[in-house]
Structures are given as C-alpha cells and as structure tokens.
Coordinates of C-alpha atoms and ligand atoms in Angstrom, one line a residue:
X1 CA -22.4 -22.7 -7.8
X2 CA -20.0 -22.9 -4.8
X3 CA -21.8 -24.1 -1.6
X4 CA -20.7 -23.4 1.4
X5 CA -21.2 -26.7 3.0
X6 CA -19.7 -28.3 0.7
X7 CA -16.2 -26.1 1.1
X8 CA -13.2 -27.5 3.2
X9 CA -9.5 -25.2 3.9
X10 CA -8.4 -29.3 2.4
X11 CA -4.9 -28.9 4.6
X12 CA -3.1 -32.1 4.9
X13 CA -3.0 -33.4 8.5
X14 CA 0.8 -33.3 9.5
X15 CA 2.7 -34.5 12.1
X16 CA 5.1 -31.4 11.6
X17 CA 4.9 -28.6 13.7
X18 CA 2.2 -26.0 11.6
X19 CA 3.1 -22.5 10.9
X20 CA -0.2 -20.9 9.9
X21 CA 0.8 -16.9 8.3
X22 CA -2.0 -14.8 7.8
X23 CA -0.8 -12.2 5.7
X24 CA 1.5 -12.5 2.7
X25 CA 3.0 -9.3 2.2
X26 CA 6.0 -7.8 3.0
X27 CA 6.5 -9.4 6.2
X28 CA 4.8 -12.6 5.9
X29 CA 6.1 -13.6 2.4
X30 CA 9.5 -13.2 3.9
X31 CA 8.9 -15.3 6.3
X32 CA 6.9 -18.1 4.8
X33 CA 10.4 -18.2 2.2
X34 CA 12.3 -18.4 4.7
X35 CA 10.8 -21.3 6.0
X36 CA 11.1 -23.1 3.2
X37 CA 11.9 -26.4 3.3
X38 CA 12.3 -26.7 6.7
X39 CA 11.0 -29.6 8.6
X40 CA 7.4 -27.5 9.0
X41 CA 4.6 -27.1 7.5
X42 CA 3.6 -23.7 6.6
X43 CA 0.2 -22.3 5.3
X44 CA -0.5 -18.9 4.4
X45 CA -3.9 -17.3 4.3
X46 CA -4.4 -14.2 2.6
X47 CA -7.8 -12.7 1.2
X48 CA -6.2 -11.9 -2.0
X49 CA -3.5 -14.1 -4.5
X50 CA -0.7 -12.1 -4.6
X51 CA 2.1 -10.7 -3.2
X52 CA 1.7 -6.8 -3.7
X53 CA 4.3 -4.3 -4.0
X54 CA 3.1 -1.3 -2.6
X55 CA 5.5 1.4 -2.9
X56 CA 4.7 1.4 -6.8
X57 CA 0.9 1.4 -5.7
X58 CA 1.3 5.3 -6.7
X59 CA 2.2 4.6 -10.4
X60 CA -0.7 2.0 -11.0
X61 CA -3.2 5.0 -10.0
X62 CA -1.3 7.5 -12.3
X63 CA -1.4 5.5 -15.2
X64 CA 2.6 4.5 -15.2
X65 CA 2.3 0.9 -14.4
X66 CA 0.0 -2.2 -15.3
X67 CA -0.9 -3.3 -11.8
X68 CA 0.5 -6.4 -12.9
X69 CA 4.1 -5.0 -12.7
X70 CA 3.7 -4.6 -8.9
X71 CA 1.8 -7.6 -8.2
X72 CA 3.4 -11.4 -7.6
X73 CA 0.8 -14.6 -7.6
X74 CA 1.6 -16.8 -4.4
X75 CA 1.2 -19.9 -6.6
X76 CA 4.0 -19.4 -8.5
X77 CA 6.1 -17.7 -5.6
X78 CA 6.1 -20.7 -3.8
X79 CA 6.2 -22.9 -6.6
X80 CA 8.7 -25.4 -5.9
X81 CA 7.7 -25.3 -2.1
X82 CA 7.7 -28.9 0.4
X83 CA 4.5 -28.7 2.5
X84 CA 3.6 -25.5 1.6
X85 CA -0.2 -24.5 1.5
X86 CA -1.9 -21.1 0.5
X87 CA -5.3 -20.6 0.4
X88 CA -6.6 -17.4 -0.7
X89 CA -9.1 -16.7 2.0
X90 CA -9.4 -14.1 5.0
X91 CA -9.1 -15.1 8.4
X92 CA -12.0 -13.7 10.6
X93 CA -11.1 -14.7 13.7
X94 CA -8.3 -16.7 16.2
X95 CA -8.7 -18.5 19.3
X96 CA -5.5 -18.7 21.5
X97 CA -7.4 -21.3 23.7
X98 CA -7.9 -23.7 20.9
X99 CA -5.4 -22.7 19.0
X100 CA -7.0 -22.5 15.5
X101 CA -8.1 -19.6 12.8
X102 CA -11.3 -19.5 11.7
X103 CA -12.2 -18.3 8.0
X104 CA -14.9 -18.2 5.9
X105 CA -14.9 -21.4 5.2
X106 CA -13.6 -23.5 8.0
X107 CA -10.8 -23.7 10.6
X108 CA -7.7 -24.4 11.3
X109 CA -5.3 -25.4 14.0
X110 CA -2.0 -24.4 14.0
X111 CA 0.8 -25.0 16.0
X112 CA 2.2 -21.4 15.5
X113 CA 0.6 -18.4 14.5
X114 CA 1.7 -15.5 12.7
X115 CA 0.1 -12.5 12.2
X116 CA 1.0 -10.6 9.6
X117 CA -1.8 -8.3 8.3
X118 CA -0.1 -5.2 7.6
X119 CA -2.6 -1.9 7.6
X120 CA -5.3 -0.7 6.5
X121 CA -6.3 3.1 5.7
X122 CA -7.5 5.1 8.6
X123 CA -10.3 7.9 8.0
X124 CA -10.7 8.6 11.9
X125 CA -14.0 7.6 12.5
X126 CA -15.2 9.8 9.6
X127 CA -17.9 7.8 7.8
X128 CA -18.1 10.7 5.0
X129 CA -14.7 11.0 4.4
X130 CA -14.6 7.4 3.7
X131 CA -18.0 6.8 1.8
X132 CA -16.5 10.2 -0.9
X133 CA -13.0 9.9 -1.1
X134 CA -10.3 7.6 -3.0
X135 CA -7.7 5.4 -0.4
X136 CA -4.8 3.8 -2.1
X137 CA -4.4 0.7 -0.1
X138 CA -4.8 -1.7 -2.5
X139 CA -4.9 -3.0 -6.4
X140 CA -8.7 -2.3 -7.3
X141 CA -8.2 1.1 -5.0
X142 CA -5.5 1.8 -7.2
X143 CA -7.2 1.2 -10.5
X144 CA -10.3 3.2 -9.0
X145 CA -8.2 6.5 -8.6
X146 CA -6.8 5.9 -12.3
X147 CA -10.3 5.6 -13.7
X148 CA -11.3 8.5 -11.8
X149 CA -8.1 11.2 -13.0
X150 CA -8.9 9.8 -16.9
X151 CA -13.1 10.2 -16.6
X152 CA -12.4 13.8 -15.1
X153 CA -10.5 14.6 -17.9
X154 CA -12.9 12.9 -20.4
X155 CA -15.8 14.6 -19.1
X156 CA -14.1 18.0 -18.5
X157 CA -13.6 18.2 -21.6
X158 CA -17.3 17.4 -23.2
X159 CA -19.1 20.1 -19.9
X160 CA -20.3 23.2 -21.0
X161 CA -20.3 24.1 -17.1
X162 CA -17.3 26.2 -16.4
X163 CA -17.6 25.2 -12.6
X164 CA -18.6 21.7 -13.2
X165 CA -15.5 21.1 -15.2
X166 CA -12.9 23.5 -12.7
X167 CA -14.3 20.8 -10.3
X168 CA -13.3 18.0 -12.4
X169 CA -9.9 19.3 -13.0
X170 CA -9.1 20.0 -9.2
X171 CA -7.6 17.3 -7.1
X172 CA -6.6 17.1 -3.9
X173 CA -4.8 14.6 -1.8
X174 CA -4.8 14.2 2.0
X175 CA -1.7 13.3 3.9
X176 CA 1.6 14.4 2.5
X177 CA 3.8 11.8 3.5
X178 CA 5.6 9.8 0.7
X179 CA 2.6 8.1 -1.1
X180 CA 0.8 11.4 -1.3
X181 CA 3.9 13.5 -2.4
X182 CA 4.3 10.9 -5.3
X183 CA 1.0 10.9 -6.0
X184 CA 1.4 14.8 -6.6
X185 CA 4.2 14.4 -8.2
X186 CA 3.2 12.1 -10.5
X187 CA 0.4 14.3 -11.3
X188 CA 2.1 17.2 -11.8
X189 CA 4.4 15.8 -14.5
X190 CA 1.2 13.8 -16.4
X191 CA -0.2 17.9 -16.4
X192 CA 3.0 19.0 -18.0
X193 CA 4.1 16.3 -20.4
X194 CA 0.8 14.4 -20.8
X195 CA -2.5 15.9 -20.8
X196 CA -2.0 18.2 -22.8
X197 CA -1.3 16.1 -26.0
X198 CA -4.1 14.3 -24.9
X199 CA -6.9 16.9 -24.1
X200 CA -5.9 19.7 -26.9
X201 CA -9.3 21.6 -25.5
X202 CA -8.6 21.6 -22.4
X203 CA -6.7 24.7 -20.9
X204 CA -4.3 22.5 -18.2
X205 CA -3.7 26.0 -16.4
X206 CA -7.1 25.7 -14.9
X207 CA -6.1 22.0 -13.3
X208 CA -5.1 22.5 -10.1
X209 CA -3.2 20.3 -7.3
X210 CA -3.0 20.3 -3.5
X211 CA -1.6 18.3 -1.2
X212 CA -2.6 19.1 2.0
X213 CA -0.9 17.5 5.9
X214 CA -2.2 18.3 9.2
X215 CA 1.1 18.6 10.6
X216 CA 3.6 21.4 9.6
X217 CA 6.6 19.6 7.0
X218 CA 5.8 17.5 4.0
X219 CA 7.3 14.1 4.6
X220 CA 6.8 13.8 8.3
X221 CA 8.5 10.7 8.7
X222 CA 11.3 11.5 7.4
X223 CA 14.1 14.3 8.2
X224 CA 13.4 17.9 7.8
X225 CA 15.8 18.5 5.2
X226 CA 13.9 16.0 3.5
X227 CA 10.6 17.6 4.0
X228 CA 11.9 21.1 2.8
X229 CA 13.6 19.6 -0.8
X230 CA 10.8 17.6 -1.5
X231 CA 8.1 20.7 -0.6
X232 CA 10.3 23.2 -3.1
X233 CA 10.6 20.2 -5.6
X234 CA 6.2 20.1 -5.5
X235 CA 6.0 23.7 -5.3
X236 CA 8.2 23.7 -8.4
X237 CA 5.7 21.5 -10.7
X238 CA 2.7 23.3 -9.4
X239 CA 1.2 21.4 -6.7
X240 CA -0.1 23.8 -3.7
X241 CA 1.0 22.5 -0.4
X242 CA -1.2 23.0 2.3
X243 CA 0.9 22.3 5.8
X244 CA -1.3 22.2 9.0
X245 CA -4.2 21.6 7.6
X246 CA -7.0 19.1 8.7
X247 CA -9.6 17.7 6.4
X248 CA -12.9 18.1 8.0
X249 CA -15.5 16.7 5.6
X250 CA -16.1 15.8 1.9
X251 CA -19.4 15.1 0.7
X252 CA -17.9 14.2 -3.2
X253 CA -18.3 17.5 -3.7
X254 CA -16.5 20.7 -1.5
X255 CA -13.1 19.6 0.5
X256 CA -14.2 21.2 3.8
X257 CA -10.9 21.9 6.3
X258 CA -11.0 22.6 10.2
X259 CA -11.6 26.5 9.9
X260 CA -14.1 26.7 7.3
X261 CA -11.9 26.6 3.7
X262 CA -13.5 24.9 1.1
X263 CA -12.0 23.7 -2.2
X264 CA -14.5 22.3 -4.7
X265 CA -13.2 18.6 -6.5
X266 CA -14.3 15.4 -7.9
X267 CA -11.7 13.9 -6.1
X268 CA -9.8 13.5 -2.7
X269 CA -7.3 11.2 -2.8
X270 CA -6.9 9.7 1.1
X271 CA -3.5 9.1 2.4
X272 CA -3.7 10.5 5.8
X273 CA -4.1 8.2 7.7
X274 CA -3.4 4.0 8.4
X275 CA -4.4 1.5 11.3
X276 CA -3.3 -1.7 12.0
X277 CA -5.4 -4.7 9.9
X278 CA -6.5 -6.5 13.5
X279 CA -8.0 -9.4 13.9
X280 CA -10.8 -10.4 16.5
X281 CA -9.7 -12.6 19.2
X282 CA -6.7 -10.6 20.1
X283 CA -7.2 -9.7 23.6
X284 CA -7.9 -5.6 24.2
X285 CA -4.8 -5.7 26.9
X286 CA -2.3 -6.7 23.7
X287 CA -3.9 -3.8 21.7
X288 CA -2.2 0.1 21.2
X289 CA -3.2 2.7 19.0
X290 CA -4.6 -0.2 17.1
X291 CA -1.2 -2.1 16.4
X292 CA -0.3 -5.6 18.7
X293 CA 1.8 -4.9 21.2
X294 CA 4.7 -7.6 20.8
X295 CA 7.9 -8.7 22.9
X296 CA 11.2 -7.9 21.4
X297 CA 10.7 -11.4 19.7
X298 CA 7.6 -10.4 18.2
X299 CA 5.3 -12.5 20.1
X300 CA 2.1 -10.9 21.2
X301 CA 1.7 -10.1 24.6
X302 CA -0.3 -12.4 26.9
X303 CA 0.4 -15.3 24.1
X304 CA 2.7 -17.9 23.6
X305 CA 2.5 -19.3 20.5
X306 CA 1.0 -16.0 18.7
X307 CA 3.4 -13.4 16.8
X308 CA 2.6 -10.4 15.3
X309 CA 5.3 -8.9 12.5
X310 CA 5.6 -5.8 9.9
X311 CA 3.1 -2.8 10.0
X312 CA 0.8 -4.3 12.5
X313 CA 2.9 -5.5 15.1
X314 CA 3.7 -2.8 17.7
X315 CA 7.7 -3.7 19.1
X316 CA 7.9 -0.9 21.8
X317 CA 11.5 -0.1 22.6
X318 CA 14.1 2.1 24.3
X319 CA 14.9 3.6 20.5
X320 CA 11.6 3.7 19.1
X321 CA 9.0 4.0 21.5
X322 CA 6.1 4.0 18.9
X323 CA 7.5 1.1 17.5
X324 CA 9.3 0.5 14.2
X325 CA 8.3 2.6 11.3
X326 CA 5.5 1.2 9.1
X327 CA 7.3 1.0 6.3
X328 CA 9.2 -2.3 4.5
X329 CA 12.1 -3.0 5.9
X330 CA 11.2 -3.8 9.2
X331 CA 8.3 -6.0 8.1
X332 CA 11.2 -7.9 5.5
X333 CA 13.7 -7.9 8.6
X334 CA 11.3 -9.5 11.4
X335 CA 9.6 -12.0 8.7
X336 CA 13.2 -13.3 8.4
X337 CA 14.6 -13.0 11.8
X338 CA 11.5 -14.9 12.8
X339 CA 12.1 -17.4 11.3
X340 CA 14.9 -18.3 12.3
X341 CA 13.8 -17.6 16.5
X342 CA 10.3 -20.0 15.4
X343 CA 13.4 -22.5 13.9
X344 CA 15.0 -22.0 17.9
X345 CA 11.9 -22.5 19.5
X346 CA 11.1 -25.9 17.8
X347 CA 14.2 -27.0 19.0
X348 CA 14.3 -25.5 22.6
X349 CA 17.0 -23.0 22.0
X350 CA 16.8 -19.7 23.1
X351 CA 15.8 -17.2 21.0
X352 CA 17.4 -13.9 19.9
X353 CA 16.0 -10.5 19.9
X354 CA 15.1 -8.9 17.1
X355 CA 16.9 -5.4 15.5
X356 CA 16.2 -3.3 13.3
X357 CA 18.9 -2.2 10.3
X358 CA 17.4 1.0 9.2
X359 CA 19.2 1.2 5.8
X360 CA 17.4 4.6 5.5
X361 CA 14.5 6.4 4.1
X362 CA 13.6 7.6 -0.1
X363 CA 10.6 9.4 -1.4
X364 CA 10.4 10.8 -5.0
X365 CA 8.5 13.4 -6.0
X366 CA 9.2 13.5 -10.0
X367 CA 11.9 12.9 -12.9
X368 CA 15.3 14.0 -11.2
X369 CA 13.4 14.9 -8.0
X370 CA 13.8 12.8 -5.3
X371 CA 15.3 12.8 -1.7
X372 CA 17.0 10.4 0.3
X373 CA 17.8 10.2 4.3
X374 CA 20.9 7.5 4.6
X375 CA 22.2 6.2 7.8
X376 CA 24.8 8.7 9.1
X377 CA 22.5 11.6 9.1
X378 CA 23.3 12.0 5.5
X379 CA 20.4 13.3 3.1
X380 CA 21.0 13.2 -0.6
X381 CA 18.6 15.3 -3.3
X382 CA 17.9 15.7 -7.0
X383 CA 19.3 13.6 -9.2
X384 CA 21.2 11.3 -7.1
X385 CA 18.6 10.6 -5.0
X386 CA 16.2 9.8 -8.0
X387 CA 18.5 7.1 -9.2
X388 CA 19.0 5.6 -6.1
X389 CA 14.8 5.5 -5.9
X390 CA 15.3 3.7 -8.8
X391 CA 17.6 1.4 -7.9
X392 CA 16.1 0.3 -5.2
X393 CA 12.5 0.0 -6.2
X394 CA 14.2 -2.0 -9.0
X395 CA 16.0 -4.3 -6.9
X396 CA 13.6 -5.4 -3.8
X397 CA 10.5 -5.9 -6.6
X398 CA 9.4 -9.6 -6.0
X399 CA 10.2 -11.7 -9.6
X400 CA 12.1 -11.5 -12.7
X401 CA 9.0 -10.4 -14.9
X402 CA 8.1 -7.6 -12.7
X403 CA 11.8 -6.4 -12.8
X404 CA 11.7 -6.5 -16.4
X405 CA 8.8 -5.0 -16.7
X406 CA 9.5 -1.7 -14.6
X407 CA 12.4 -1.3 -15.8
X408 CA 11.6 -1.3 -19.2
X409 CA 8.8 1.2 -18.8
X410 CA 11.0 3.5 -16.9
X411 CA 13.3 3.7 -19.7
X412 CA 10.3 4.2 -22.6
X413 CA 9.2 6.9 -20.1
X414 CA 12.5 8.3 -19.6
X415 CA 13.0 9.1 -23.7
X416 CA 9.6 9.6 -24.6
X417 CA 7.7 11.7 -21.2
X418 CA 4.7 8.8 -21.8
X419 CA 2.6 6.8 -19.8
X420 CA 1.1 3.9 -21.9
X421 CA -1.7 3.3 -19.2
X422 CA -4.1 5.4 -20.0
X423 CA -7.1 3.2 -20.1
X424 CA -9.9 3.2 -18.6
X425 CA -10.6 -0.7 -17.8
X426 CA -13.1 -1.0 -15.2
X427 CA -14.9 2.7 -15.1
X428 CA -15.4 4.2 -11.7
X429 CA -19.0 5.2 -10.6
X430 CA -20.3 5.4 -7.2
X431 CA -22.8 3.3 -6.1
X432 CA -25.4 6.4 -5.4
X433 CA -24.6 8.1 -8.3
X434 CA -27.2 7.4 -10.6
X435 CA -26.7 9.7 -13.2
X436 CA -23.2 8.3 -13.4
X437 CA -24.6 4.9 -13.3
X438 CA -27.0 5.5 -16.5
X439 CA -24.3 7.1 -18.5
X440 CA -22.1 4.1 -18.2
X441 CA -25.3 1.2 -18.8
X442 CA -26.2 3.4 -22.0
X443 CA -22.1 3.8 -22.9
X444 CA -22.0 -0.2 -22.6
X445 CA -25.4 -0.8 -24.4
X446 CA -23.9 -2.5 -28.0
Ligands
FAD1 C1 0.5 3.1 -1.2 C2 1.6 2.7 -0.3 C3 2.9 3.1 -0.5 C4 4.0 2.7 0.3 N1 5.2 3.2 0.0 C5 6.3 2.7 0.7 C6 7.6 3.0 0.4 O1 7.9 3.8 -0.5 N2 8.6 2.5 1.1 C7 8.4 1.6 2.2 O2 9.3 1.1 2.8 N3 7.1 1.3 2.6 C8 6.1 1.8 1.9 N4 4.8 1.5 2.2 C9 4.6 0.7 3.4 C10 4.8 -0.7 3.2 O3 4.2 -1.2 2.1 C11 4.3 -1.5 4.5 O4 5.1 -1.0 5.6 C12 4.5 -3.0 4.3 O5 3.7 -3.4 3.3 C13 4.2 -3.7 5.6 O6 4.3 -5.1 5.4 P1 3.3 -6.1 6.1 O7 3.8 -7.4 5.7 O8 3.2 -5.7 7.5 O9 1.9 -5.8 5.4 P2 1.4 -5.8 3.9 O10 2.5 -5.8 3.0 O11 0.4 -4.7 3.8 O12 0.7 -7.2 3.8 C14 -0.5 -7.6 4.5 C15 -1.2 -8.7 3.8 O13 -2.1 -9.2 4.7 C16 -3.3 -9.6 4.0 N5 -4.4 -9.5 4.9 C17 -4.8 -8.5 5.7 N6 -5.9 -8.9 6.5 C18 -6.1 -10.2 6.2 C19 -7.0 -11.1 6.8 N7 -7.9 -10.8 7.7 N8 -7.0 -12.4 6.2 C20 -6.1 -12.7 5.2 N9 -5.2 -11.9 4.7 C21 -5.2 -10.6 5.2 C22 -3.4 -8.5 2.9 O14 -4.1 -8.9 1.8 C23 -1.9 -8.3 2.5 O15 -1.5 -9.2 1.5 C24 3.7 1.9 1.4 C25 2.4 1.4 1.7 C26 1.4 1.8 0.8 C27 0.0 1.3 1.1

C-alpha cells in the first residue's frame, strides 16, 4: 500500500533553469517538445499519462474508435528526452511568492511556470444538470457515453414498457457546436447502417435525435454558411435541431427547456458549455470569464515568471477581443512560440509577440458531409470538405500507431458501414441507481 509519507515528486536538483508545464495537451506537449534538448530542464505534470486527442473524443463515445487510437502515453512521447521529467500527478495549487507548485504529493520549485490546463466542461452552476447528464471531456467520459448508447439499446430491446423503452431510444445532446454536431452525426449514421443489423426487434423509427443550442445557428463558432450546410446535412439523417433553446433541468429522466418543453431520455449528452481548468493561487485580478488573462507573450498578468497557454489562457486583443478560439491551433501555436520567447528570456533577449495563423475552421457531421471555413472567406461543403476532415485529423494525430490505426479503421468503415466497437467494457450505472446497480452485481455473479 502506497503511503503518503513515504511519496516524493523525486525531481533531480539542477542547476538549469526549470520549466515546470502543468498540462500536457495540446498546448503544453508542444511546448515541452519544443524544448527539447535545450539547456533546461523541463517537467510536466499532468493528472493523467497521456497525451489525448480530443477532436476524435466523439468517435470513442460512438463506438468508431478504441480510445487508444486517440490517446498518446507521455513516457514514450518523450522517450529519448535529456532532463526531462513527467510525473502523472495534478497540481492543486501555485505560489508566485515562493515560486513552487504544490501537488498531492509534494512541491516543487520551478524557475518558470507554465500553465497549460486547457478546459473543463461548464454546466452553469447547475448541480442537476451535472449529477444526470453525460460530458465528453475526457477518456472514461467518453467510454461512459458509449456504454450508455449500447445498454439503451440492450435494454430497449428486452422492456415490455413502451414508454420505458421510447425513453431509452431518445437521446439528446446539448450544445450544437462541432462536438455535439458529430456526435449527432455519428448517431445518426450508427441508426441507419448499424443498429439495425444489430437490434432486428427493435423498430429504429421510434429512436429519436436532438440536438438542441441556445443560440440561433448550429456551429456558432464557425461561419454561417457553415452553420446552415451542416444544419440541412443533420436534418438530412434525422436528427431534430432545436436552435434557441436553453436546457433548464434534467433529473435522468425528462429534458426540461426554458419555457416548459419536456423531452423524456436516458440520456443528455452535455456539450454546451466549457470553462477554463484554473488553478488556485492565481490571483482574482488575472482572472475573466474564468480564463487567465495573459500579455501578448502569454504571461499572466500581475506575474513574471507565470504563463498561461491554449484554452485557458485569455490573450485579449485588438482582433479577438475574447481571446483566441478554444480550439487547437492556437494552444499548438503558443506552446511553440513560447518556447522559443522562454528560450529569449533565459538569455535576456527581448521577446516577440505572439500571432495567431488561423489556418481555418472543419466540423463533420457524417460520411461525405462535412464543412470547412478556409482563410479567405472561403467555405467548402460535402464531399470535399469531408476529405479534407480526414486529412487533417489524419495528419496532426500525435504517433505513428495512432495514425495507423485511424486510418485503417476509416477505410474498414468506409467499404463495410461498421463500427467494430461495440462493446461494452466497463458498464455504466449511476451511483444512486440501485436497481441498475443490482442488475449488473447479479450479471457479474459467475
Ligand atoms: C470533445 C472535444 C472535441 C474537440 N474538437 C476539436 C476540433 O475538432 N478541432 C479543434 O481544433 N479543437 C477541438 N477541441 C478543442 C481542443 O481540443 C482544445 O482547444 C485543446 O485541447 C486545448 O489545448 P490545451 O493544451 O489548452 O488543453 P488540453 O488539450 O485540454 O490539455 C490540458 C491538459 O491539462 C491536464 N490538466 C488539467 N488540469 C490539471 C491539473 N490541475 N494538474 C495536472 N494536469 C492537469 C489535463 O489532463 C490535460 O491533459 C475539442 C475539444 C473537446 C473536449
């Protein structure tokens, strides 16, 4: 048994300038390679042991991908690495006066700090929302939407209860910005070339889809043509789209929306929302609309030796004055200009501002469907667009294997409509459902 006391972060003492990361995703990993072999020494903190790649999050939770095809262990990413150190740990807390990090199971100094948390999924204060419904944030979130879609089809089809199993069959996801419209998507095309050969007693005309978004276009980050293809290209698989809508509450049960509608599912499937992952001992002054406010740099305001990159830092400028989007470019571009600025600094060289490339904007809703905003004001749709998702999702995935792997299951997927996922691994159950709970102890009784 691990003791506490007897646990150390086991950093070697250097007389290198430290870089301590917290945070190896998009923007972190970048700029912990980018570092590499430089005369630093860089640690890395994150809670979990892999790099994850998140726009392919959707296709773990619909059964498409092995969550291994979208995840990268840090050991062997930085295999090969001088002086660098990960420990898979979160970091609780920082103190800019001392300069260290504090974690579970010790601190650490550092002689720069980089936060690089990302976000984390936003249910506005509402506690209910967030005990019922499903985020997709994460791996094990992920895998608990997949288990969830494949037990309401197993159990819709053994209910006798006509309501019980319309219930089952109806799903509903919040937030229709990309993640949610692939999500829909995605289910859309498992109801039409899937299910059915799975569930032969089912009848997949009573399974029903919505995705619902407060504000009035699908897509809202992106341009409205955009919005508009990718609606027509849901409403053409099914899915009901909801625009201006507002969840209220879910209690597991009803879908309740600000003016009293109520749709009865199993499962709501939260995307509506994300706020930055912060970190206590940032001070309140440095804080907007819960992202770090950061010079054009990316160092924190107030700090000096303290930088914030990617979805969490906050870079308010003339041309985007609620900072960068939170999406992966600008968290890959400000790990690697940093860098090169923290290389300037060690030196006492001045630094150089950071700007953004937008290389433009994809979101794909099914097979052939998918739209595109380039730079230029140019919006591509349909087919085109699709392979370029493709492409792309192809070429920034972290790792050979991963590559590989993708691309191989696109192509069986392509010929053959499957998805060789299917299986439930780890069931869900909530942890109040005790009905659920006894099923699944009797189920595993041998
Ligand atoms: C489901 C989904 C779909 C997306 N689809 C797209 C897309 O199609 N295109 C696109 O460009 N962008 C997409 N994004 C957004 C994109 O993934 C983010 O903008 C990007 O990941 C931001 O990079 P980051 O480095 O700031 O944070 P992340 O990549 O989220 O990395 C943050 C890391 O910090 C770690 N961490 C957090 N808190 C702590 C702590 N206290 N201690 C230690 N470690 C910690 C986490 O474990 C994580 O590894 C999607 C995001 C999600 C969730």
């Amino acid at each position: 048994m691990l003791q506490f006391d007897k646990l150390s972060l086991n950093i070697p003492d250097t007389a290198k300038p430290r870089v301590v990361i917290i945070g190896g995703g998009f923007g972190g990993m970048n700029l912990a390679k980018s570092l590499k072999d430089k005369d630093v020494q860089v640690v890395l903190f994150d809670k979990q042991n892999y790099n994850g790649f998140w726009p392919l999050l959707y296709q773990v939770a619909t059964a498409g991908l092995e969550p291994d095809a979208i995840a990268e262990p840090f050991r062997k990413m930085f295999d090969g690495h001088t002086d660098f150190h990960y420990r898979m740990v979160r970091v609780n807390k920082i103190d800019p006066a001392t300069k260290t990090v504090t974690t579970l199971i010790g601190d650490l100094h550092y002689d720069y700090l980089v936060i690089a948390t990302g976000s984390k999924s936003n249910f506005f204060g509402n506690e209910q929302i967030q005990k019922y419904s499903f985020p997709l944030k994460t791996i094990p979130e992920a895998l608990n939407v997949r288990s969830q879609f494949l037990q309401c089809f197993e159990q819709a089809s053994v209910t006798t209860d006509s309501a019980e199993r319309q219930s089952l069959l109806t799903f509903v996801i919040a937030g229709a910005g990309p993640t949610g419209v692939e999500m829909a998507g995605s289910l859309a095309e498992m109801r039409k070339h899937v299910l059915p050969n799975d569930y032969p007693g089912l009848d997949f005309s009573e399974m029903k889809i919505y995705i619902v978004e407060g504000l009035g276009k699908v897509l809202p980050p992106m341009s409205d043509e955009a919005g508009q293809k990718a609606q027509r290209y849901l409403e053409d698989l099914g899915v009901v789209v909801k625009l201006n809508t507002l969840v209220e509450s879910y209690d597991g049960e009803t879908v309740t929306f600000k003016g009293g509608e109520q749709i009865k599912t199993q499962t709501l499937v939260w995307g509506a929302g994300v706020t930055g992952a912060l970190i206590e001992g940032i001070p309140a002054e440095s804080i907007e609309k819960g992202r770090i406010l950061v010079d054009p740099i990316n160092r924190i305001q107030g700090m000096t030796d303290v930088f914030a990159i990617g979805d969490i830092a906050f870079m308010k400028l003339e041309k985007y004055p609620k900072g960068h989007p939170g999406v992966a470019q600008p968290a890959i571009q400000q790990g690697v200009h940093l860098a090169k600025n923290l290389r300037r600094l060690m030196k006492n060289e001045p630094t150089e501002p950071f700007e953004y490339f937008d290389k433009g904007s994809l979101a794909i809703v099914g097979r052939s469907r998918a739209v595109a905003d380039l730079p230029g004001n140019v919006h591509l749709g349909g087919f085109i667009a699709w392979m370029a998702w493709l492409f792309v999702h192809i070429w920034y995935l972290v790792g050979f294997r991963s590559k590989l792997i993708v691309f191989s299951n696109w192509i069986y997927r392509l010929f053959t409509y499957q998805r060789g996922t299917r299986i439930i691994i780890r069931p869900f159950v909530r942890k109040d459902d005790k009905v659920g709970q006894e099923i699944m102890l009797k189920n595993e009784m041998s």
